[in-house]
Amino acid sequence: MRGGTSVIAFVLSIAAATVSAQEILPGEVVIVDQRVSAPLTQNLPSGWRGVNLYMDGACVACHENPELSKTGLMGDLGPKVGMLGEKYDREQLRAILVDPSAVFGLETAMPGFYVGEPGETLMTAQEIEDVIAYLMEMRRY
């Protein structure tokens, strides 16, 4: 049994290394022409997780969202998010969420959600991709 446990631990450590290797770290993100072309993680994004992140995070404090108008949870500092999925493609939204100052300039009030040291960012790579999935799904409405 002891050997089997070692094999399982070894396989799990390789799996963990593979998962982290599939994620682009904050300092490694490259913004070219106001776009980040590659997803930050190879895990599938979820619009469902994205809407929850939107409601629980800083997004709802600054942006009006027609889908959530009855909740009373809406800001008016940033643009309405209902049309962002039509105005911007995934690569542009990724750059905006990662580091909006690289897209809009230093005068933007929007914080960078994926800048700084790993583990100290406002959002994880997966959370960025989930919010993008949610914003792209809103194009249907």
N, C-alpha and C. Protein backbone atom coordinates (compact mmCIF):
# COMPACT_ATOMS: atom_id res chain seq x y z
N MET A 1 0.80 -1.21 0.00
CA MET A 1 0.00 0.00 0.00
C MET A 1 0.83 1.26 0.00
N ARG A 2 1.94 1.21 0.70
CA ARG A 2 2.77 2.40 0.83
C ARG A 2 3.21 2.90 -0.55
N GLY A 3 3.62 2.01 -1.44
CA GLY A 3 4.04 2.39 -2.79
C GLY A 3 2.90 3.01 -3.58
N GLY A 4 1.69 2.49 -3.39
CA GLY A 4 0.53 3.04 -4.09
C GLY A 4 0.22 4.46 -3.68
N THR A 5 0.39 4.74 -2.41
CA THR A 5 0.17 6.09 -1.91
C THR A 5 1.17 7.06 -2.51
N SER A 6 2.43 6.62 -2.64
CA SER A 6 3.47 7.46 -3.23
C SER A 6 3.15 7.75 -4.69
N VAL A 7 2.68 6.75 -5.40
CA VAL A 7 2.34 6.93 -6.81
C VAL A 7 1.20 7.94 -6.94
N ILE A 8 0.19 7.81 -6.10
CA ILE A 8 -0.95 8.74 -6.14
C ILE A 8 -0.47 10.16 -5.84
N ALA A 9 0.37 10.34 -4.83
CA ALA A 9 0.88 11.67 -4.49
C ALA A 9 1.68 12.23 -5.65
N PHE A 10 2.48 11.39 -6.31
CA PHE A 10 3.27 11.83 -7.45
C PHE A 10 2.37 12.28 -8.60
N VAL A 11 1.36 11.51 -8.91
CA VAL A 11 0.42 11.85 -9.99
C VAL A 11 -0.30 13.15 -9.66
N LEU A 12 -0.74 13.32 -8.41
CA LEU A 12 -1.42 14.56 -8.02
C LEU A 12 -0.50 15.75 -8.13
N SER A 13 0.78 15.62 -7.79
CA SER A 13 1.70 16.75 -7.90
C SER A 13 1.94 17.11 -9.36
N ILE A 14 1.99 16.12 -10.25
CA ILE A 14 2.13 16.39 -11.68
C ILE A 14 0.88 17.09 -12.19
N ALA A 15 -0.29 16.64 -11.77
CA ALA A 15 -1.54 17.26 -12.20
C ALA A 15 -1.61 18.71 -11.74
N ALA A 16 -1.20 18.99 -10.51
CA ALA A 16 -1.20 20.36 -10.00
C ALA A 16 -0.25 21.23 -10.80
N ALA A 17 0.93 20.71 -11.14
CA ALA A 17 1.89 21.47 -11.93
C ALA A 17 1.34 21.75 -13.32
N THR A 18 0.63 20.78 -13.90
CA THR A 18 0.04 20.96 -15.21
C THR A 18 -1.03 22.04 -15.19
N VAL A 19 -1.87 22.05 -14.16
CA VAL A 19 -2.92 23.06 -14.06
C VAL A 19 -2.32 24.44 -13.96
N SER A 20 -1.31 24.63 -13.10
CA SER A 20 -0.72 25.95 -12.95
C SER A 20 0.04 26.35 -14.21
N ALA A 21 0.59 25.38 -14.96
CA ALA A 21 1.29 25.70 -16.19
C ALA A 21 0.31 26.17 -17.27
N GLN A 22 -0.97 25.86 -17.11
CA GLN A 22 -1.97 26.24 -18.10
C GLN A 22 -2.52 27.65 -17.85
N GLU A 23 -2.00 28.33 -16.84
CA GLU A 23 -2.49 29.66 -16.49
C GLU A 23 -1.41 30.70 -16.78
N ILE A 24 -1.81 31.79 -17.41
CA ILE A 24 -0.88 32.89 -17.65
C ILE A 24 -0.86 33.75 -16.39
N LEU A 25 0.31 33.93 -15.82
CA LEU A 25 0.44 34.72 -14.60
C LEU A 25 0.33 36.21 -14.90
N PRO A 26 -0.05 37.02 -13.92
CA PRO A 26 -0.25 38.46 -14.16
C PRO A 26 0.93 39.15 -14.84
N GLY A 27 2.14 38.90 -14.42
CA GLY A 27 3.30 39.56 -15.01
C GLY A 27 3.63 39.07 -16.41
N GLU A 28 3.00 37.99 -16.84
CA GLU A 28 3.27 37.40 -18.15
C GLU A 28 2.23 37.79 -19.20
N VAL A 29 1.18 38.48 -18.81
CA VAL A 29 0.13 38.86 -19.75
C VAL A 29 0.66 39.94 -20.68
N VAL A 30 0.47 39.75 -21.97
CA VAL A 30 0.94 40.70 -22.96
C VAL A 30 -0.28 41.35 -23.63
N ILE A 31 -0.34 42.67 -23.53
CA ILE A 31 -1.41 43.43 -24.18
C ILE A 31 -0.84 44.07 -25.44
N VAL A 32 -1.38 43.67 -26.61
CA VAL A 32 -0.94 44.18 -27.89
C VAL A 32 -2.15 44.75 -28.61
N ASP A 33 -2.06 46.00 -29.04
CA ASP A 33 -3.18 46.67 -29.72
C ASP A 33 -4.46 46.60 -28.90
N GLN A 34 -4.33 46.82 -27.61
CA GLN A 34 -5.45 46.84 -26.67
C GLN A 34 -6.20 45.51 -26.62
N ARG A 35 -5.45 44.41 -26.79
CA ARG A 35 -6.02 43.07 -26.77
C ARG A 35 -5.09 42.11 -26.03
N VAL A 36 -5.69 41.12 -25.40
CA VAL A 36 -4.95 39.97 -24.88
C VAL A 36 -5.51 38.78 -25.64
N SER A 37 -4.71 38.26 -26.56
CA SER A 37 -5.24 37.26 -27.49
C SER A 37 -5.50 35.90 -26.85
N ALA A 38 -4.66 35.46 -25.94
CA ALA A 38 -4.81 34.11 -25.38
C ALA A 38 -5.62 34.15 -24.09
N PRO A 39 -6.53 33.19 -23.90
CA PRO A 39 -7.21 33.08 -22.61
C PRO A 39 -6.18 32.94 -21.49
N LEU A 40 -6.52 33.45 -20.32
CA LEU A 40 -5.60 33.41 -19.20
C LEU A 40 -5.49 32.02 -18.58
N THR A 41 -6.46 31.18 -18.85
CA THR A 41 -6.44 29.81 -18.37
C THR A 41 -7.06 28.92 -19.43
N GLN A 42 -6.69 27.66 -19.42
CA GLN A 42 -7.26 26.72 -20.39
C GLN A 42 -8.53 26.07 -19.88
N ASN A 43 -8.91 26.37 -18.65
CA ASN A 43 -10.17 25.85 -18.11
C ASN A 43 -11.33 26.55 -18.79
N LEU A 44 -12.43 25.85 -18.95
CA LEU A 44 -13.60 26.44 -19.60
C LEU A 44 -14.20 27.55 -18.74
N PRO A 45 -14.54 28.68 -19.36
CA PRO A 45 -15.18 29.75 -18.60
C PRO A 45 -16.66 29.45 -18.37
N SER A 46 -17.23 30.11 -17.36
CA SER A 46 -18.63 29.93 -17.03
C SER A 46 -19.31 31.28 -16.85
N GLY A 47 -20.29 31.54 -17.68
CA GLY A 47 -21.07 32.77 -17.54
C GLY A 47 -21.83 32.81 -16.23
N TRP A 48 -22.22 31.65 -15.74
CA TRP A 48 -22.93 31.59 -14.45
C TRP A 48 -22.02 32.07 -13.31
N ARG A 49 -20.80 31.55 -13.30
CA ARG A 49 -19.85 32.04 -12.30
C ARG A 49 -19.57 33.52 -12.55
N GLY A 50 -19.53 33.92 -13.81
CA GLY A 50 -19.25 35.31 -14.16
C GLY A 50 -20.29 36.28 -13.62
N VAL A 51 -21.58 35.95 -13.70
CA VAL A 51 -22.61 36.85 -13.18
C VAL A 51 -22.51 36.94 -11.67
N ASN A 52 -22.18 35.84 -11.03
CA ASN A 52 -22.01 35.89 -9.57
C ASN A 52 -20.81 36.74 -9.18
N LEU A 53 -19.73 36.63 -9.93
CA LEU A 53 -18.56 37.48 -9.68
C LEU A 53 -18.91 38.95 -9.93
N TYR A 54 -19.67 39.20 -10.98
CA TYR A 54 -20.10 40.56 -11.29
C TYR A 54 -20.88 41.15 -10.10
N MET A 55 -21.80 40.38 -9.56
CA MET A 55 -22.65 40.87 -8.47
C MET A 55 -21.89 40.97 -7.15
N ASP A 56 -20.95 40.08 -6.92
CA ASP A 56 -20.22 40.08 -5.65
C ASP A 56 -19.00 40.98 -5.66
N GLY A 57 -18.56 41.38 -6.84
CA GLY A 57 -17.31 42.14 -6.94
C GLY A 57 -17.53 43.62 -7.17
N ALA A 58 -16.49 44.23 -7.66
CA ALA A 58 -16.50 45.67 -7.86
C ALA A 58 -17.32 46.09 -9.08
N CYS A 59 -17.62 45.18 -9.97
CA CYS A 59 -18.32 45.53 -11.22
C CYS A 59 -19.65 46.24 -10.94
N VAL A 60 -20.45 45.65 -10.07
CA VAL A 60 -21.78 46.15 -9.79
C VAL A 60 -21.75 47.53 -9.13
N ALA A 61 -20.67 47.86 -8.48
CA ALA A 61 -20.56 49.16 -7.80
C ALA A 61 -20.43 50.31 -8.80
N CYS A 62 -19.90 50.03 -9.98
CA CYS A 62 -19.63 51.10 -10.94
C CYS A 62 -20.45 51.04 -12.22
N HIS A 63 -20.96 49.86 -12.56
CA HIS A 63 -21.62 49.69 -13.86
C HIS A 63 -23.11 49.39 -13.71
N GLU A 64 -23.90 50.00 -14.58
CA GLU A 64 -25.33 49.68 -14.66
C GLU A 64 -25.48 48.42 -15.50
N ASN A 65 -26.36 47.56 -15.04
CA ASN A 65 -26.60 46.29 -15.72
C ASN A 65 -28.10 46.09 -15.85
N PRO A 66 -28.64 46.19 -17.07
CA PRO A 66 -30.08 46.05 -17.27
C PRO A 66 -30.65 44.74 -16.73
N GLU A 67 -29.86 43.66 -16.77
CA GLU A 67 -30.32 42.37 -16.27
C GLU A 67 -30.60 42.41 -14.78
N LEU A 68 -29.92 43.29 -14.06
CA LEU A 68 -30.01 43.32 -12.61
C LEU A 68 -30.72 44.56 -12.09
N SER A 69 -31.49 45.23 -12.95
CA SER A 69 -32.11 46.51 -12.57
C SER A 69 -33.04 46.38 -11.37
N LYS A 70 -33.71 45.25 -11.23
CA LYS A 70 -34.65 45.09 -10.11
C LYS A 70 -33.96 44.84 -8.78
N THR A 71 -32.66 44.55 -8.81
CA THR A 71 -31.94 44.30 -7.57
C THR A 71 -31.54 45.59 -6.87
N GLY A 72 -31.51 46.69 -7.62
CA GLY A 72 -31.05 47.95 -7.06
C GLY A 72 -29.54 48.02 -6.93
N LEU A 73 -28.87 46.99 -7.39
CA LEU A 73 -27.41 46.94 -7.32
C LEU A 73 -26.81 47.47 -8.61
N MET A 74 -26.68 48.78 -8.72
CA MET A 74 -26.12 49.34 -9.94
C MET A 74 -25.39 50.63 -9.64
N GLY A 75 -24.26 50.77 -10.30
CA GLY A 75 -23.52 52.02 -10.23
C GLY A 75 -23.72 52.81 -11.51
N ASP A 76 -23.18 53.99 -11.54
CA ASP A 76 -23.31 54.81 -12.74
C ASP A 76 -22.00 55.47 -13.14
N LEU A 77 -20.91 54.97 -12.61
CA LEU A 77 -19.60 55.54 -12.91
C LEU A 77 -19.10 55.07 -14.28
N GLY A 78 -19.21 53.78 -14.54
CA GLY A 78 -18.72 53.21 -15.80
C GLY A 78 -19.86 53.03 -16.79
N PRO A 79 -19.53 52.57 -18.00
CA PRO A 79 -20.58 52.36 -19.01
C PRO A 79 -21.51 51.21 -18.63
N LYS A 80 -22.69 51.21 -19.23
CA LYS A 80 -23.62 50.10 -19.04
C LYS A 80 -22.99 48.83 -19.60
N VAL A 81 -23.10 47.75 -18.88
CA VAL A 81 -22.43 46.53 -19.31
C VAL A 81 -23.25 45.72 -20.30
N GLY A 82 -24.51 46.03 -20.49
CA GLY A 82 -25.36 45.24 -21.37
C GLY A 82 -24.86 45.15 -22.80
N MET A 83 -24.15 46.15 -23.27
CA MET A 83 -23.72 46.16 -24.66
C MET A 83 -22.20 45.94 -24.81
N LEU A 84 -21.50 45.73 -23.72
CA LEU A 84 -20.05 45.58 -23.81
C LEU A 84 -19.64 44.37 -24.65
N GLY A 85 -20.43 43.31 -24.60
CA GLY A 85 -20.13 42.12 -25.39
C GLY A 85 -20.30 42.33 -26.87
N GLU A 86 -21.05 43.36 -27.25
CA GLU A 86 -21.18 43.70 -28.67
C GLU A 86 -20.14 44.72 -29.09
N LYS A 87 -19.80 45.62 -28.19
CA LYS A 87 -18.85 46.68 -28.51
C LYS A 87 -17.42 46.14 -28.56
N TYR A 88 -17.10 45.21 -27.68
CA TYR A 88 -15.75 44.67 -27.58
C TYR A 88 -15.78 43.16 -27.79
N ASP A 89 -14.70 42.64 -28.39
CA ASP A 89 -14.59 41.18 -28.50
C ASP A 89 -13.91 40.63 -27.24
N ARG A 90 -13.80 39.32 -27.15
CA ARG A 90 -13.23 38.67 -25.96
C ARG A 90 -11.81 39.17 -25.66
N GLU A 91 -11.03 39.32 -26.70
CA GLU A 91 -9.64 39.75 -26.51
C GLU A 91 -9.55 41.17 -25.96
N GLN A 92 -10.45 42.04 -26.40
CA GLN A 92 -10.48 43.41 -25.87
C GLN A 92 -11.00 43.42 -24.44
N LEU A 93 -12.05 42.67 -24.16
CA LEU A 93 -12.57 42.60 -22.79
C LEU A 93 -11.51 42.05 -21.84
N ARG A 94 -10.74 41.07 -22.30
CA ARG A 94 -9.69 40.50 -21.47
C ARG A 94 -8.66 41.58 -21.13
N ALA A 95 -8.25 42.38 -22.10
CA ALA A 95 -7.28 43.45 -21.84
C ALA A 95 -7.86 44.49 -20.89
N ILE A 96 -9.13 44.82 -21.07
CA ILE A 96 -9.79 45.81 -20.20
C ILE A 96 -9.82 45.32 -18.76
N LEU A 97 -10.18 44.07 -18.56
CA LEU A 97 -10.25 43.54 -17.20
C LEU A 97 -8.87 43.35 -16.58
N VAL A 98 -7.91 42.93 -17.38
CA VAL A 98 -6.56 42.72 -16.86
C VAL A 98 -5.96 44.05 -16.42
N ASP A 99 -5.91 45.03 -17.33
CA ASP A 99 -5.27 46.31 -17.04
C ASP A 99 -5.93 47.41 -17.86
N PRO A 100 -7.03 47.99 -17.37
CA PRO A 100 -7.75 48.99 -18.13
C PRO A 100 -6.92 50.22 -18.47
N SER A 101 -5.92 50.54 -17.69
CA SER A 101 -5.09 51.71 -18.00
C SER A 101 -4.30 51.50 -19.29
N ALA A 102 -4.02 50.25 -19.65
CA ALA A 102 -3.34 49.95 -20.90
C ALA A 102 -4.26 50.15 -22.10
N VAL A 103 -5.57 50.15 -21.85
CA VAL A 103 -6.55 50.32 -22.92
C VAL A 103 -7.10 51.75 -22.94
N PHE A 104 -7.49 52.26 -21.77
CA PHE A 104 -8.16 53.55 -21.69
C PHE A 104 -7.24 54.70 -21.26
N GLY A 105 -6.04 54.40 -20.82
CA GLY A 105 -5.12 55.42 -20.35
C GLY A 105 -5.11 55.50 -18.84
N LEU A 106 -4.17 56.23 -18.33
CA LEU A 106 -3.98 56.31 -16.88
C LEU A 106 -5.11 57.03 -16.15
N GLU A 107 -5.92 57.80 -16.87
CA GLU A 107 -7.00 58.55 -16.22
C GLU A 107 -8.22 57.70 -15.90
N THR A 108 -8.26 56.46 -16.32
CA THR A 108 -9.42 55.62 -16.04
C THR A 108 -9.58 55.35 -14.54
N ALA A 109 -10.81 55.30 -14.10
CA ALA A 109 -11.09 55.01 -12.69
C ALA A 109 -11.17 53.50 -12.44
N MET A 110 -11.24 52.72 -13.51
CA MET A 110 -11.38 51.27 -13.37
C MET A 110 -10.05 50.66 -12.92
N PRO A 111 -10.10 49.82 -11.89
CA PRO A 111 -8.86 49.18 -11.44
C PRO A 111 -8.45 48.03 -12.35
N GLY A 112 -7.18 47.70 -12.34
CA GLY A 112 -6.70 46.52 -13.03
C GLY A 112 -6.97 45.30 -12.15
N PHE A 113 -7.68 44.34 -12.69
CA PHE A 113 -8.07 43.18 -11.90
C PHE A 113 -7.05 42.04 -11.94
N TYR A 114 -6.08 42.12 -12.86
CA TYR A 114 -5.10 41.04 -12.96
C TYR A 114 -3.70 41.62 -13.14
N VAL A 115 -3.38 42.58 -12.32
CA VAL A 115 -2.05 43.17 -12.29
C VAL A 115 -1.49 43.01 -10.89
N GLY A 116 -0.18 43.03 -10.78
CA GLY A 116 0.46 42.84 -9.49
C GLY A 116 1.08 41.47 -9.39
N GLU A 117 1.39 41.10 -8.20
CA GLU A 117 2.02 39.80 -7.95
C GLU A 117 0.97 38.69 -7.95
N PRO A 118 1.34 37.48 -8.41
CA PRO A 118 0.41 36.35 -8.33
C PRO A 118 -0.07 36.16 -6.89
N GLY A 119 -1.35 35.96 -6.74
CA GLY A 119 -1.93 35.79 -5.41
C GLY A 119 -2.38 37.10 -4.79
N GLU A 120 -2.01 38.22 -5.39
CA GLU A 120 -2.40 39.53 -4.87
C GLU A 120 -3.30 40.30 -5.84
N THR A 121 -3.73 39.66 -6.89
CA THR A 121 -4.57 40.32 -7.88
C THR A 121 -6.00 40.42 -7.34
N LEU A 122 -6.80 41.30 -7.93
CA LEU A 122 -8.20 41.45 -7.52
C LEU A 122 -9.07 40.30 -8.01
N MET A 123 -8.66 39.66 -9.11
CA MET A 123 -9.37 38.50 -9.64
C MET A 123 -8.33 37.47 -10.08
N THR A 124 -8.76 36.22 -10.12
CA THR A 124 -7.90 35.17 -10.64
C THR A 124 -8.06 35.10 -12.16
N ALA A 125 -7.18 34.35 -12.80
CA ALA A 125 -7.29 34.15 -14.25
C ALA A 125 -8.65 33.55 -14.60
N GLN A 126 -9.10 32.57 -13.83
CA GLN A 126 -10.40 31.93 -14.09
C GLN A 126 -11.54 32.93 -13.93
N GLU A 127 -11.46 33.76 -12.92
CA GLU A 127 -12.52 34.74 -12.69
C GLU A 127 -12.60 35.75 -13.84
N ILE A 128 -11.46 36.17 -14.35
CA ILE A 128 -11.46 37.07 -15.52
C ILE A 128 -12.18 36.41 -16.68
N GLU A 129 -11.85 35.16 -16.96
CA GLU A 129 -12.47 34.45 -18.09
C GLU A 129 -13.96 34.23 -17.85
N ASP A 130 -14.36 34.00 -16.61
CA ASP A 130 -15.78 33.81 -16.29
C ASP A 130 -16.57 35.11 -16.50
N VAL A 131 -16.02 36.24 -16.09
CA VAL A 131 -16.70 37.52 -16.30
C VAL A 131 -16.81 37.82 -17.79
N ILE A 132 -15.78 37.52 -18.55
CA ILE A 132 -15.84 37.70 -20.01
C ILE A 132 -16.95 36.84 -20.60
N ALA A 133 -17.05 35.60 -20.15
CA ALA A 133 -18.12 34.70 -20.65
C ALA A 133 -19.49 35.30 -20.36
N TYR A 134 -19.68 35.85 -19.18
CA TYR A 134 -20.95 36.48 -18.83
C TYR A 134 -21.23 37.68 -19.73
N LEU A 135 -20.24 38.54 -19.92
CA LEU A 135 -20.45 39.73 -20.75
C LEU A 135 -20.76 39.34 -22.20
N MET A 136 -20.13 38.27 -22.70
CA MET A 136 -20.42 37.83 -24.06
C MET A 136 -21.81 37.21 -24.17
N GLU A 137 -22.27 36.54 -23.11
CA GLU A 137 -23.61 35.96 -23.13
C GLU A 137 -24.69 37.05 -23.15
N MET A 138 -24.39 38.19 -22.58
CA MET A 138 -25.38 39.29 -22.53
C MET A 138 -25.70 39.82 -23.92
N ARG A 139 -24.88 39.52 -24.92
CA ARG A 139 -25.16 39.98 -26.29
C ARG A 139 -26.48 39.43 -26.80
N ARG A 140 -26.91 38.31 -26.26
CA ARG A 140 -28.13 37.66 -26.74
C ARG A 140 -29.39 38.42 -26.37
N TYR A 141 -29.30 39.31 -25.40
CA TYR A 141 -30.51 39.96 -24.86
C TYR A 141 -30.72 41.32 -25.43
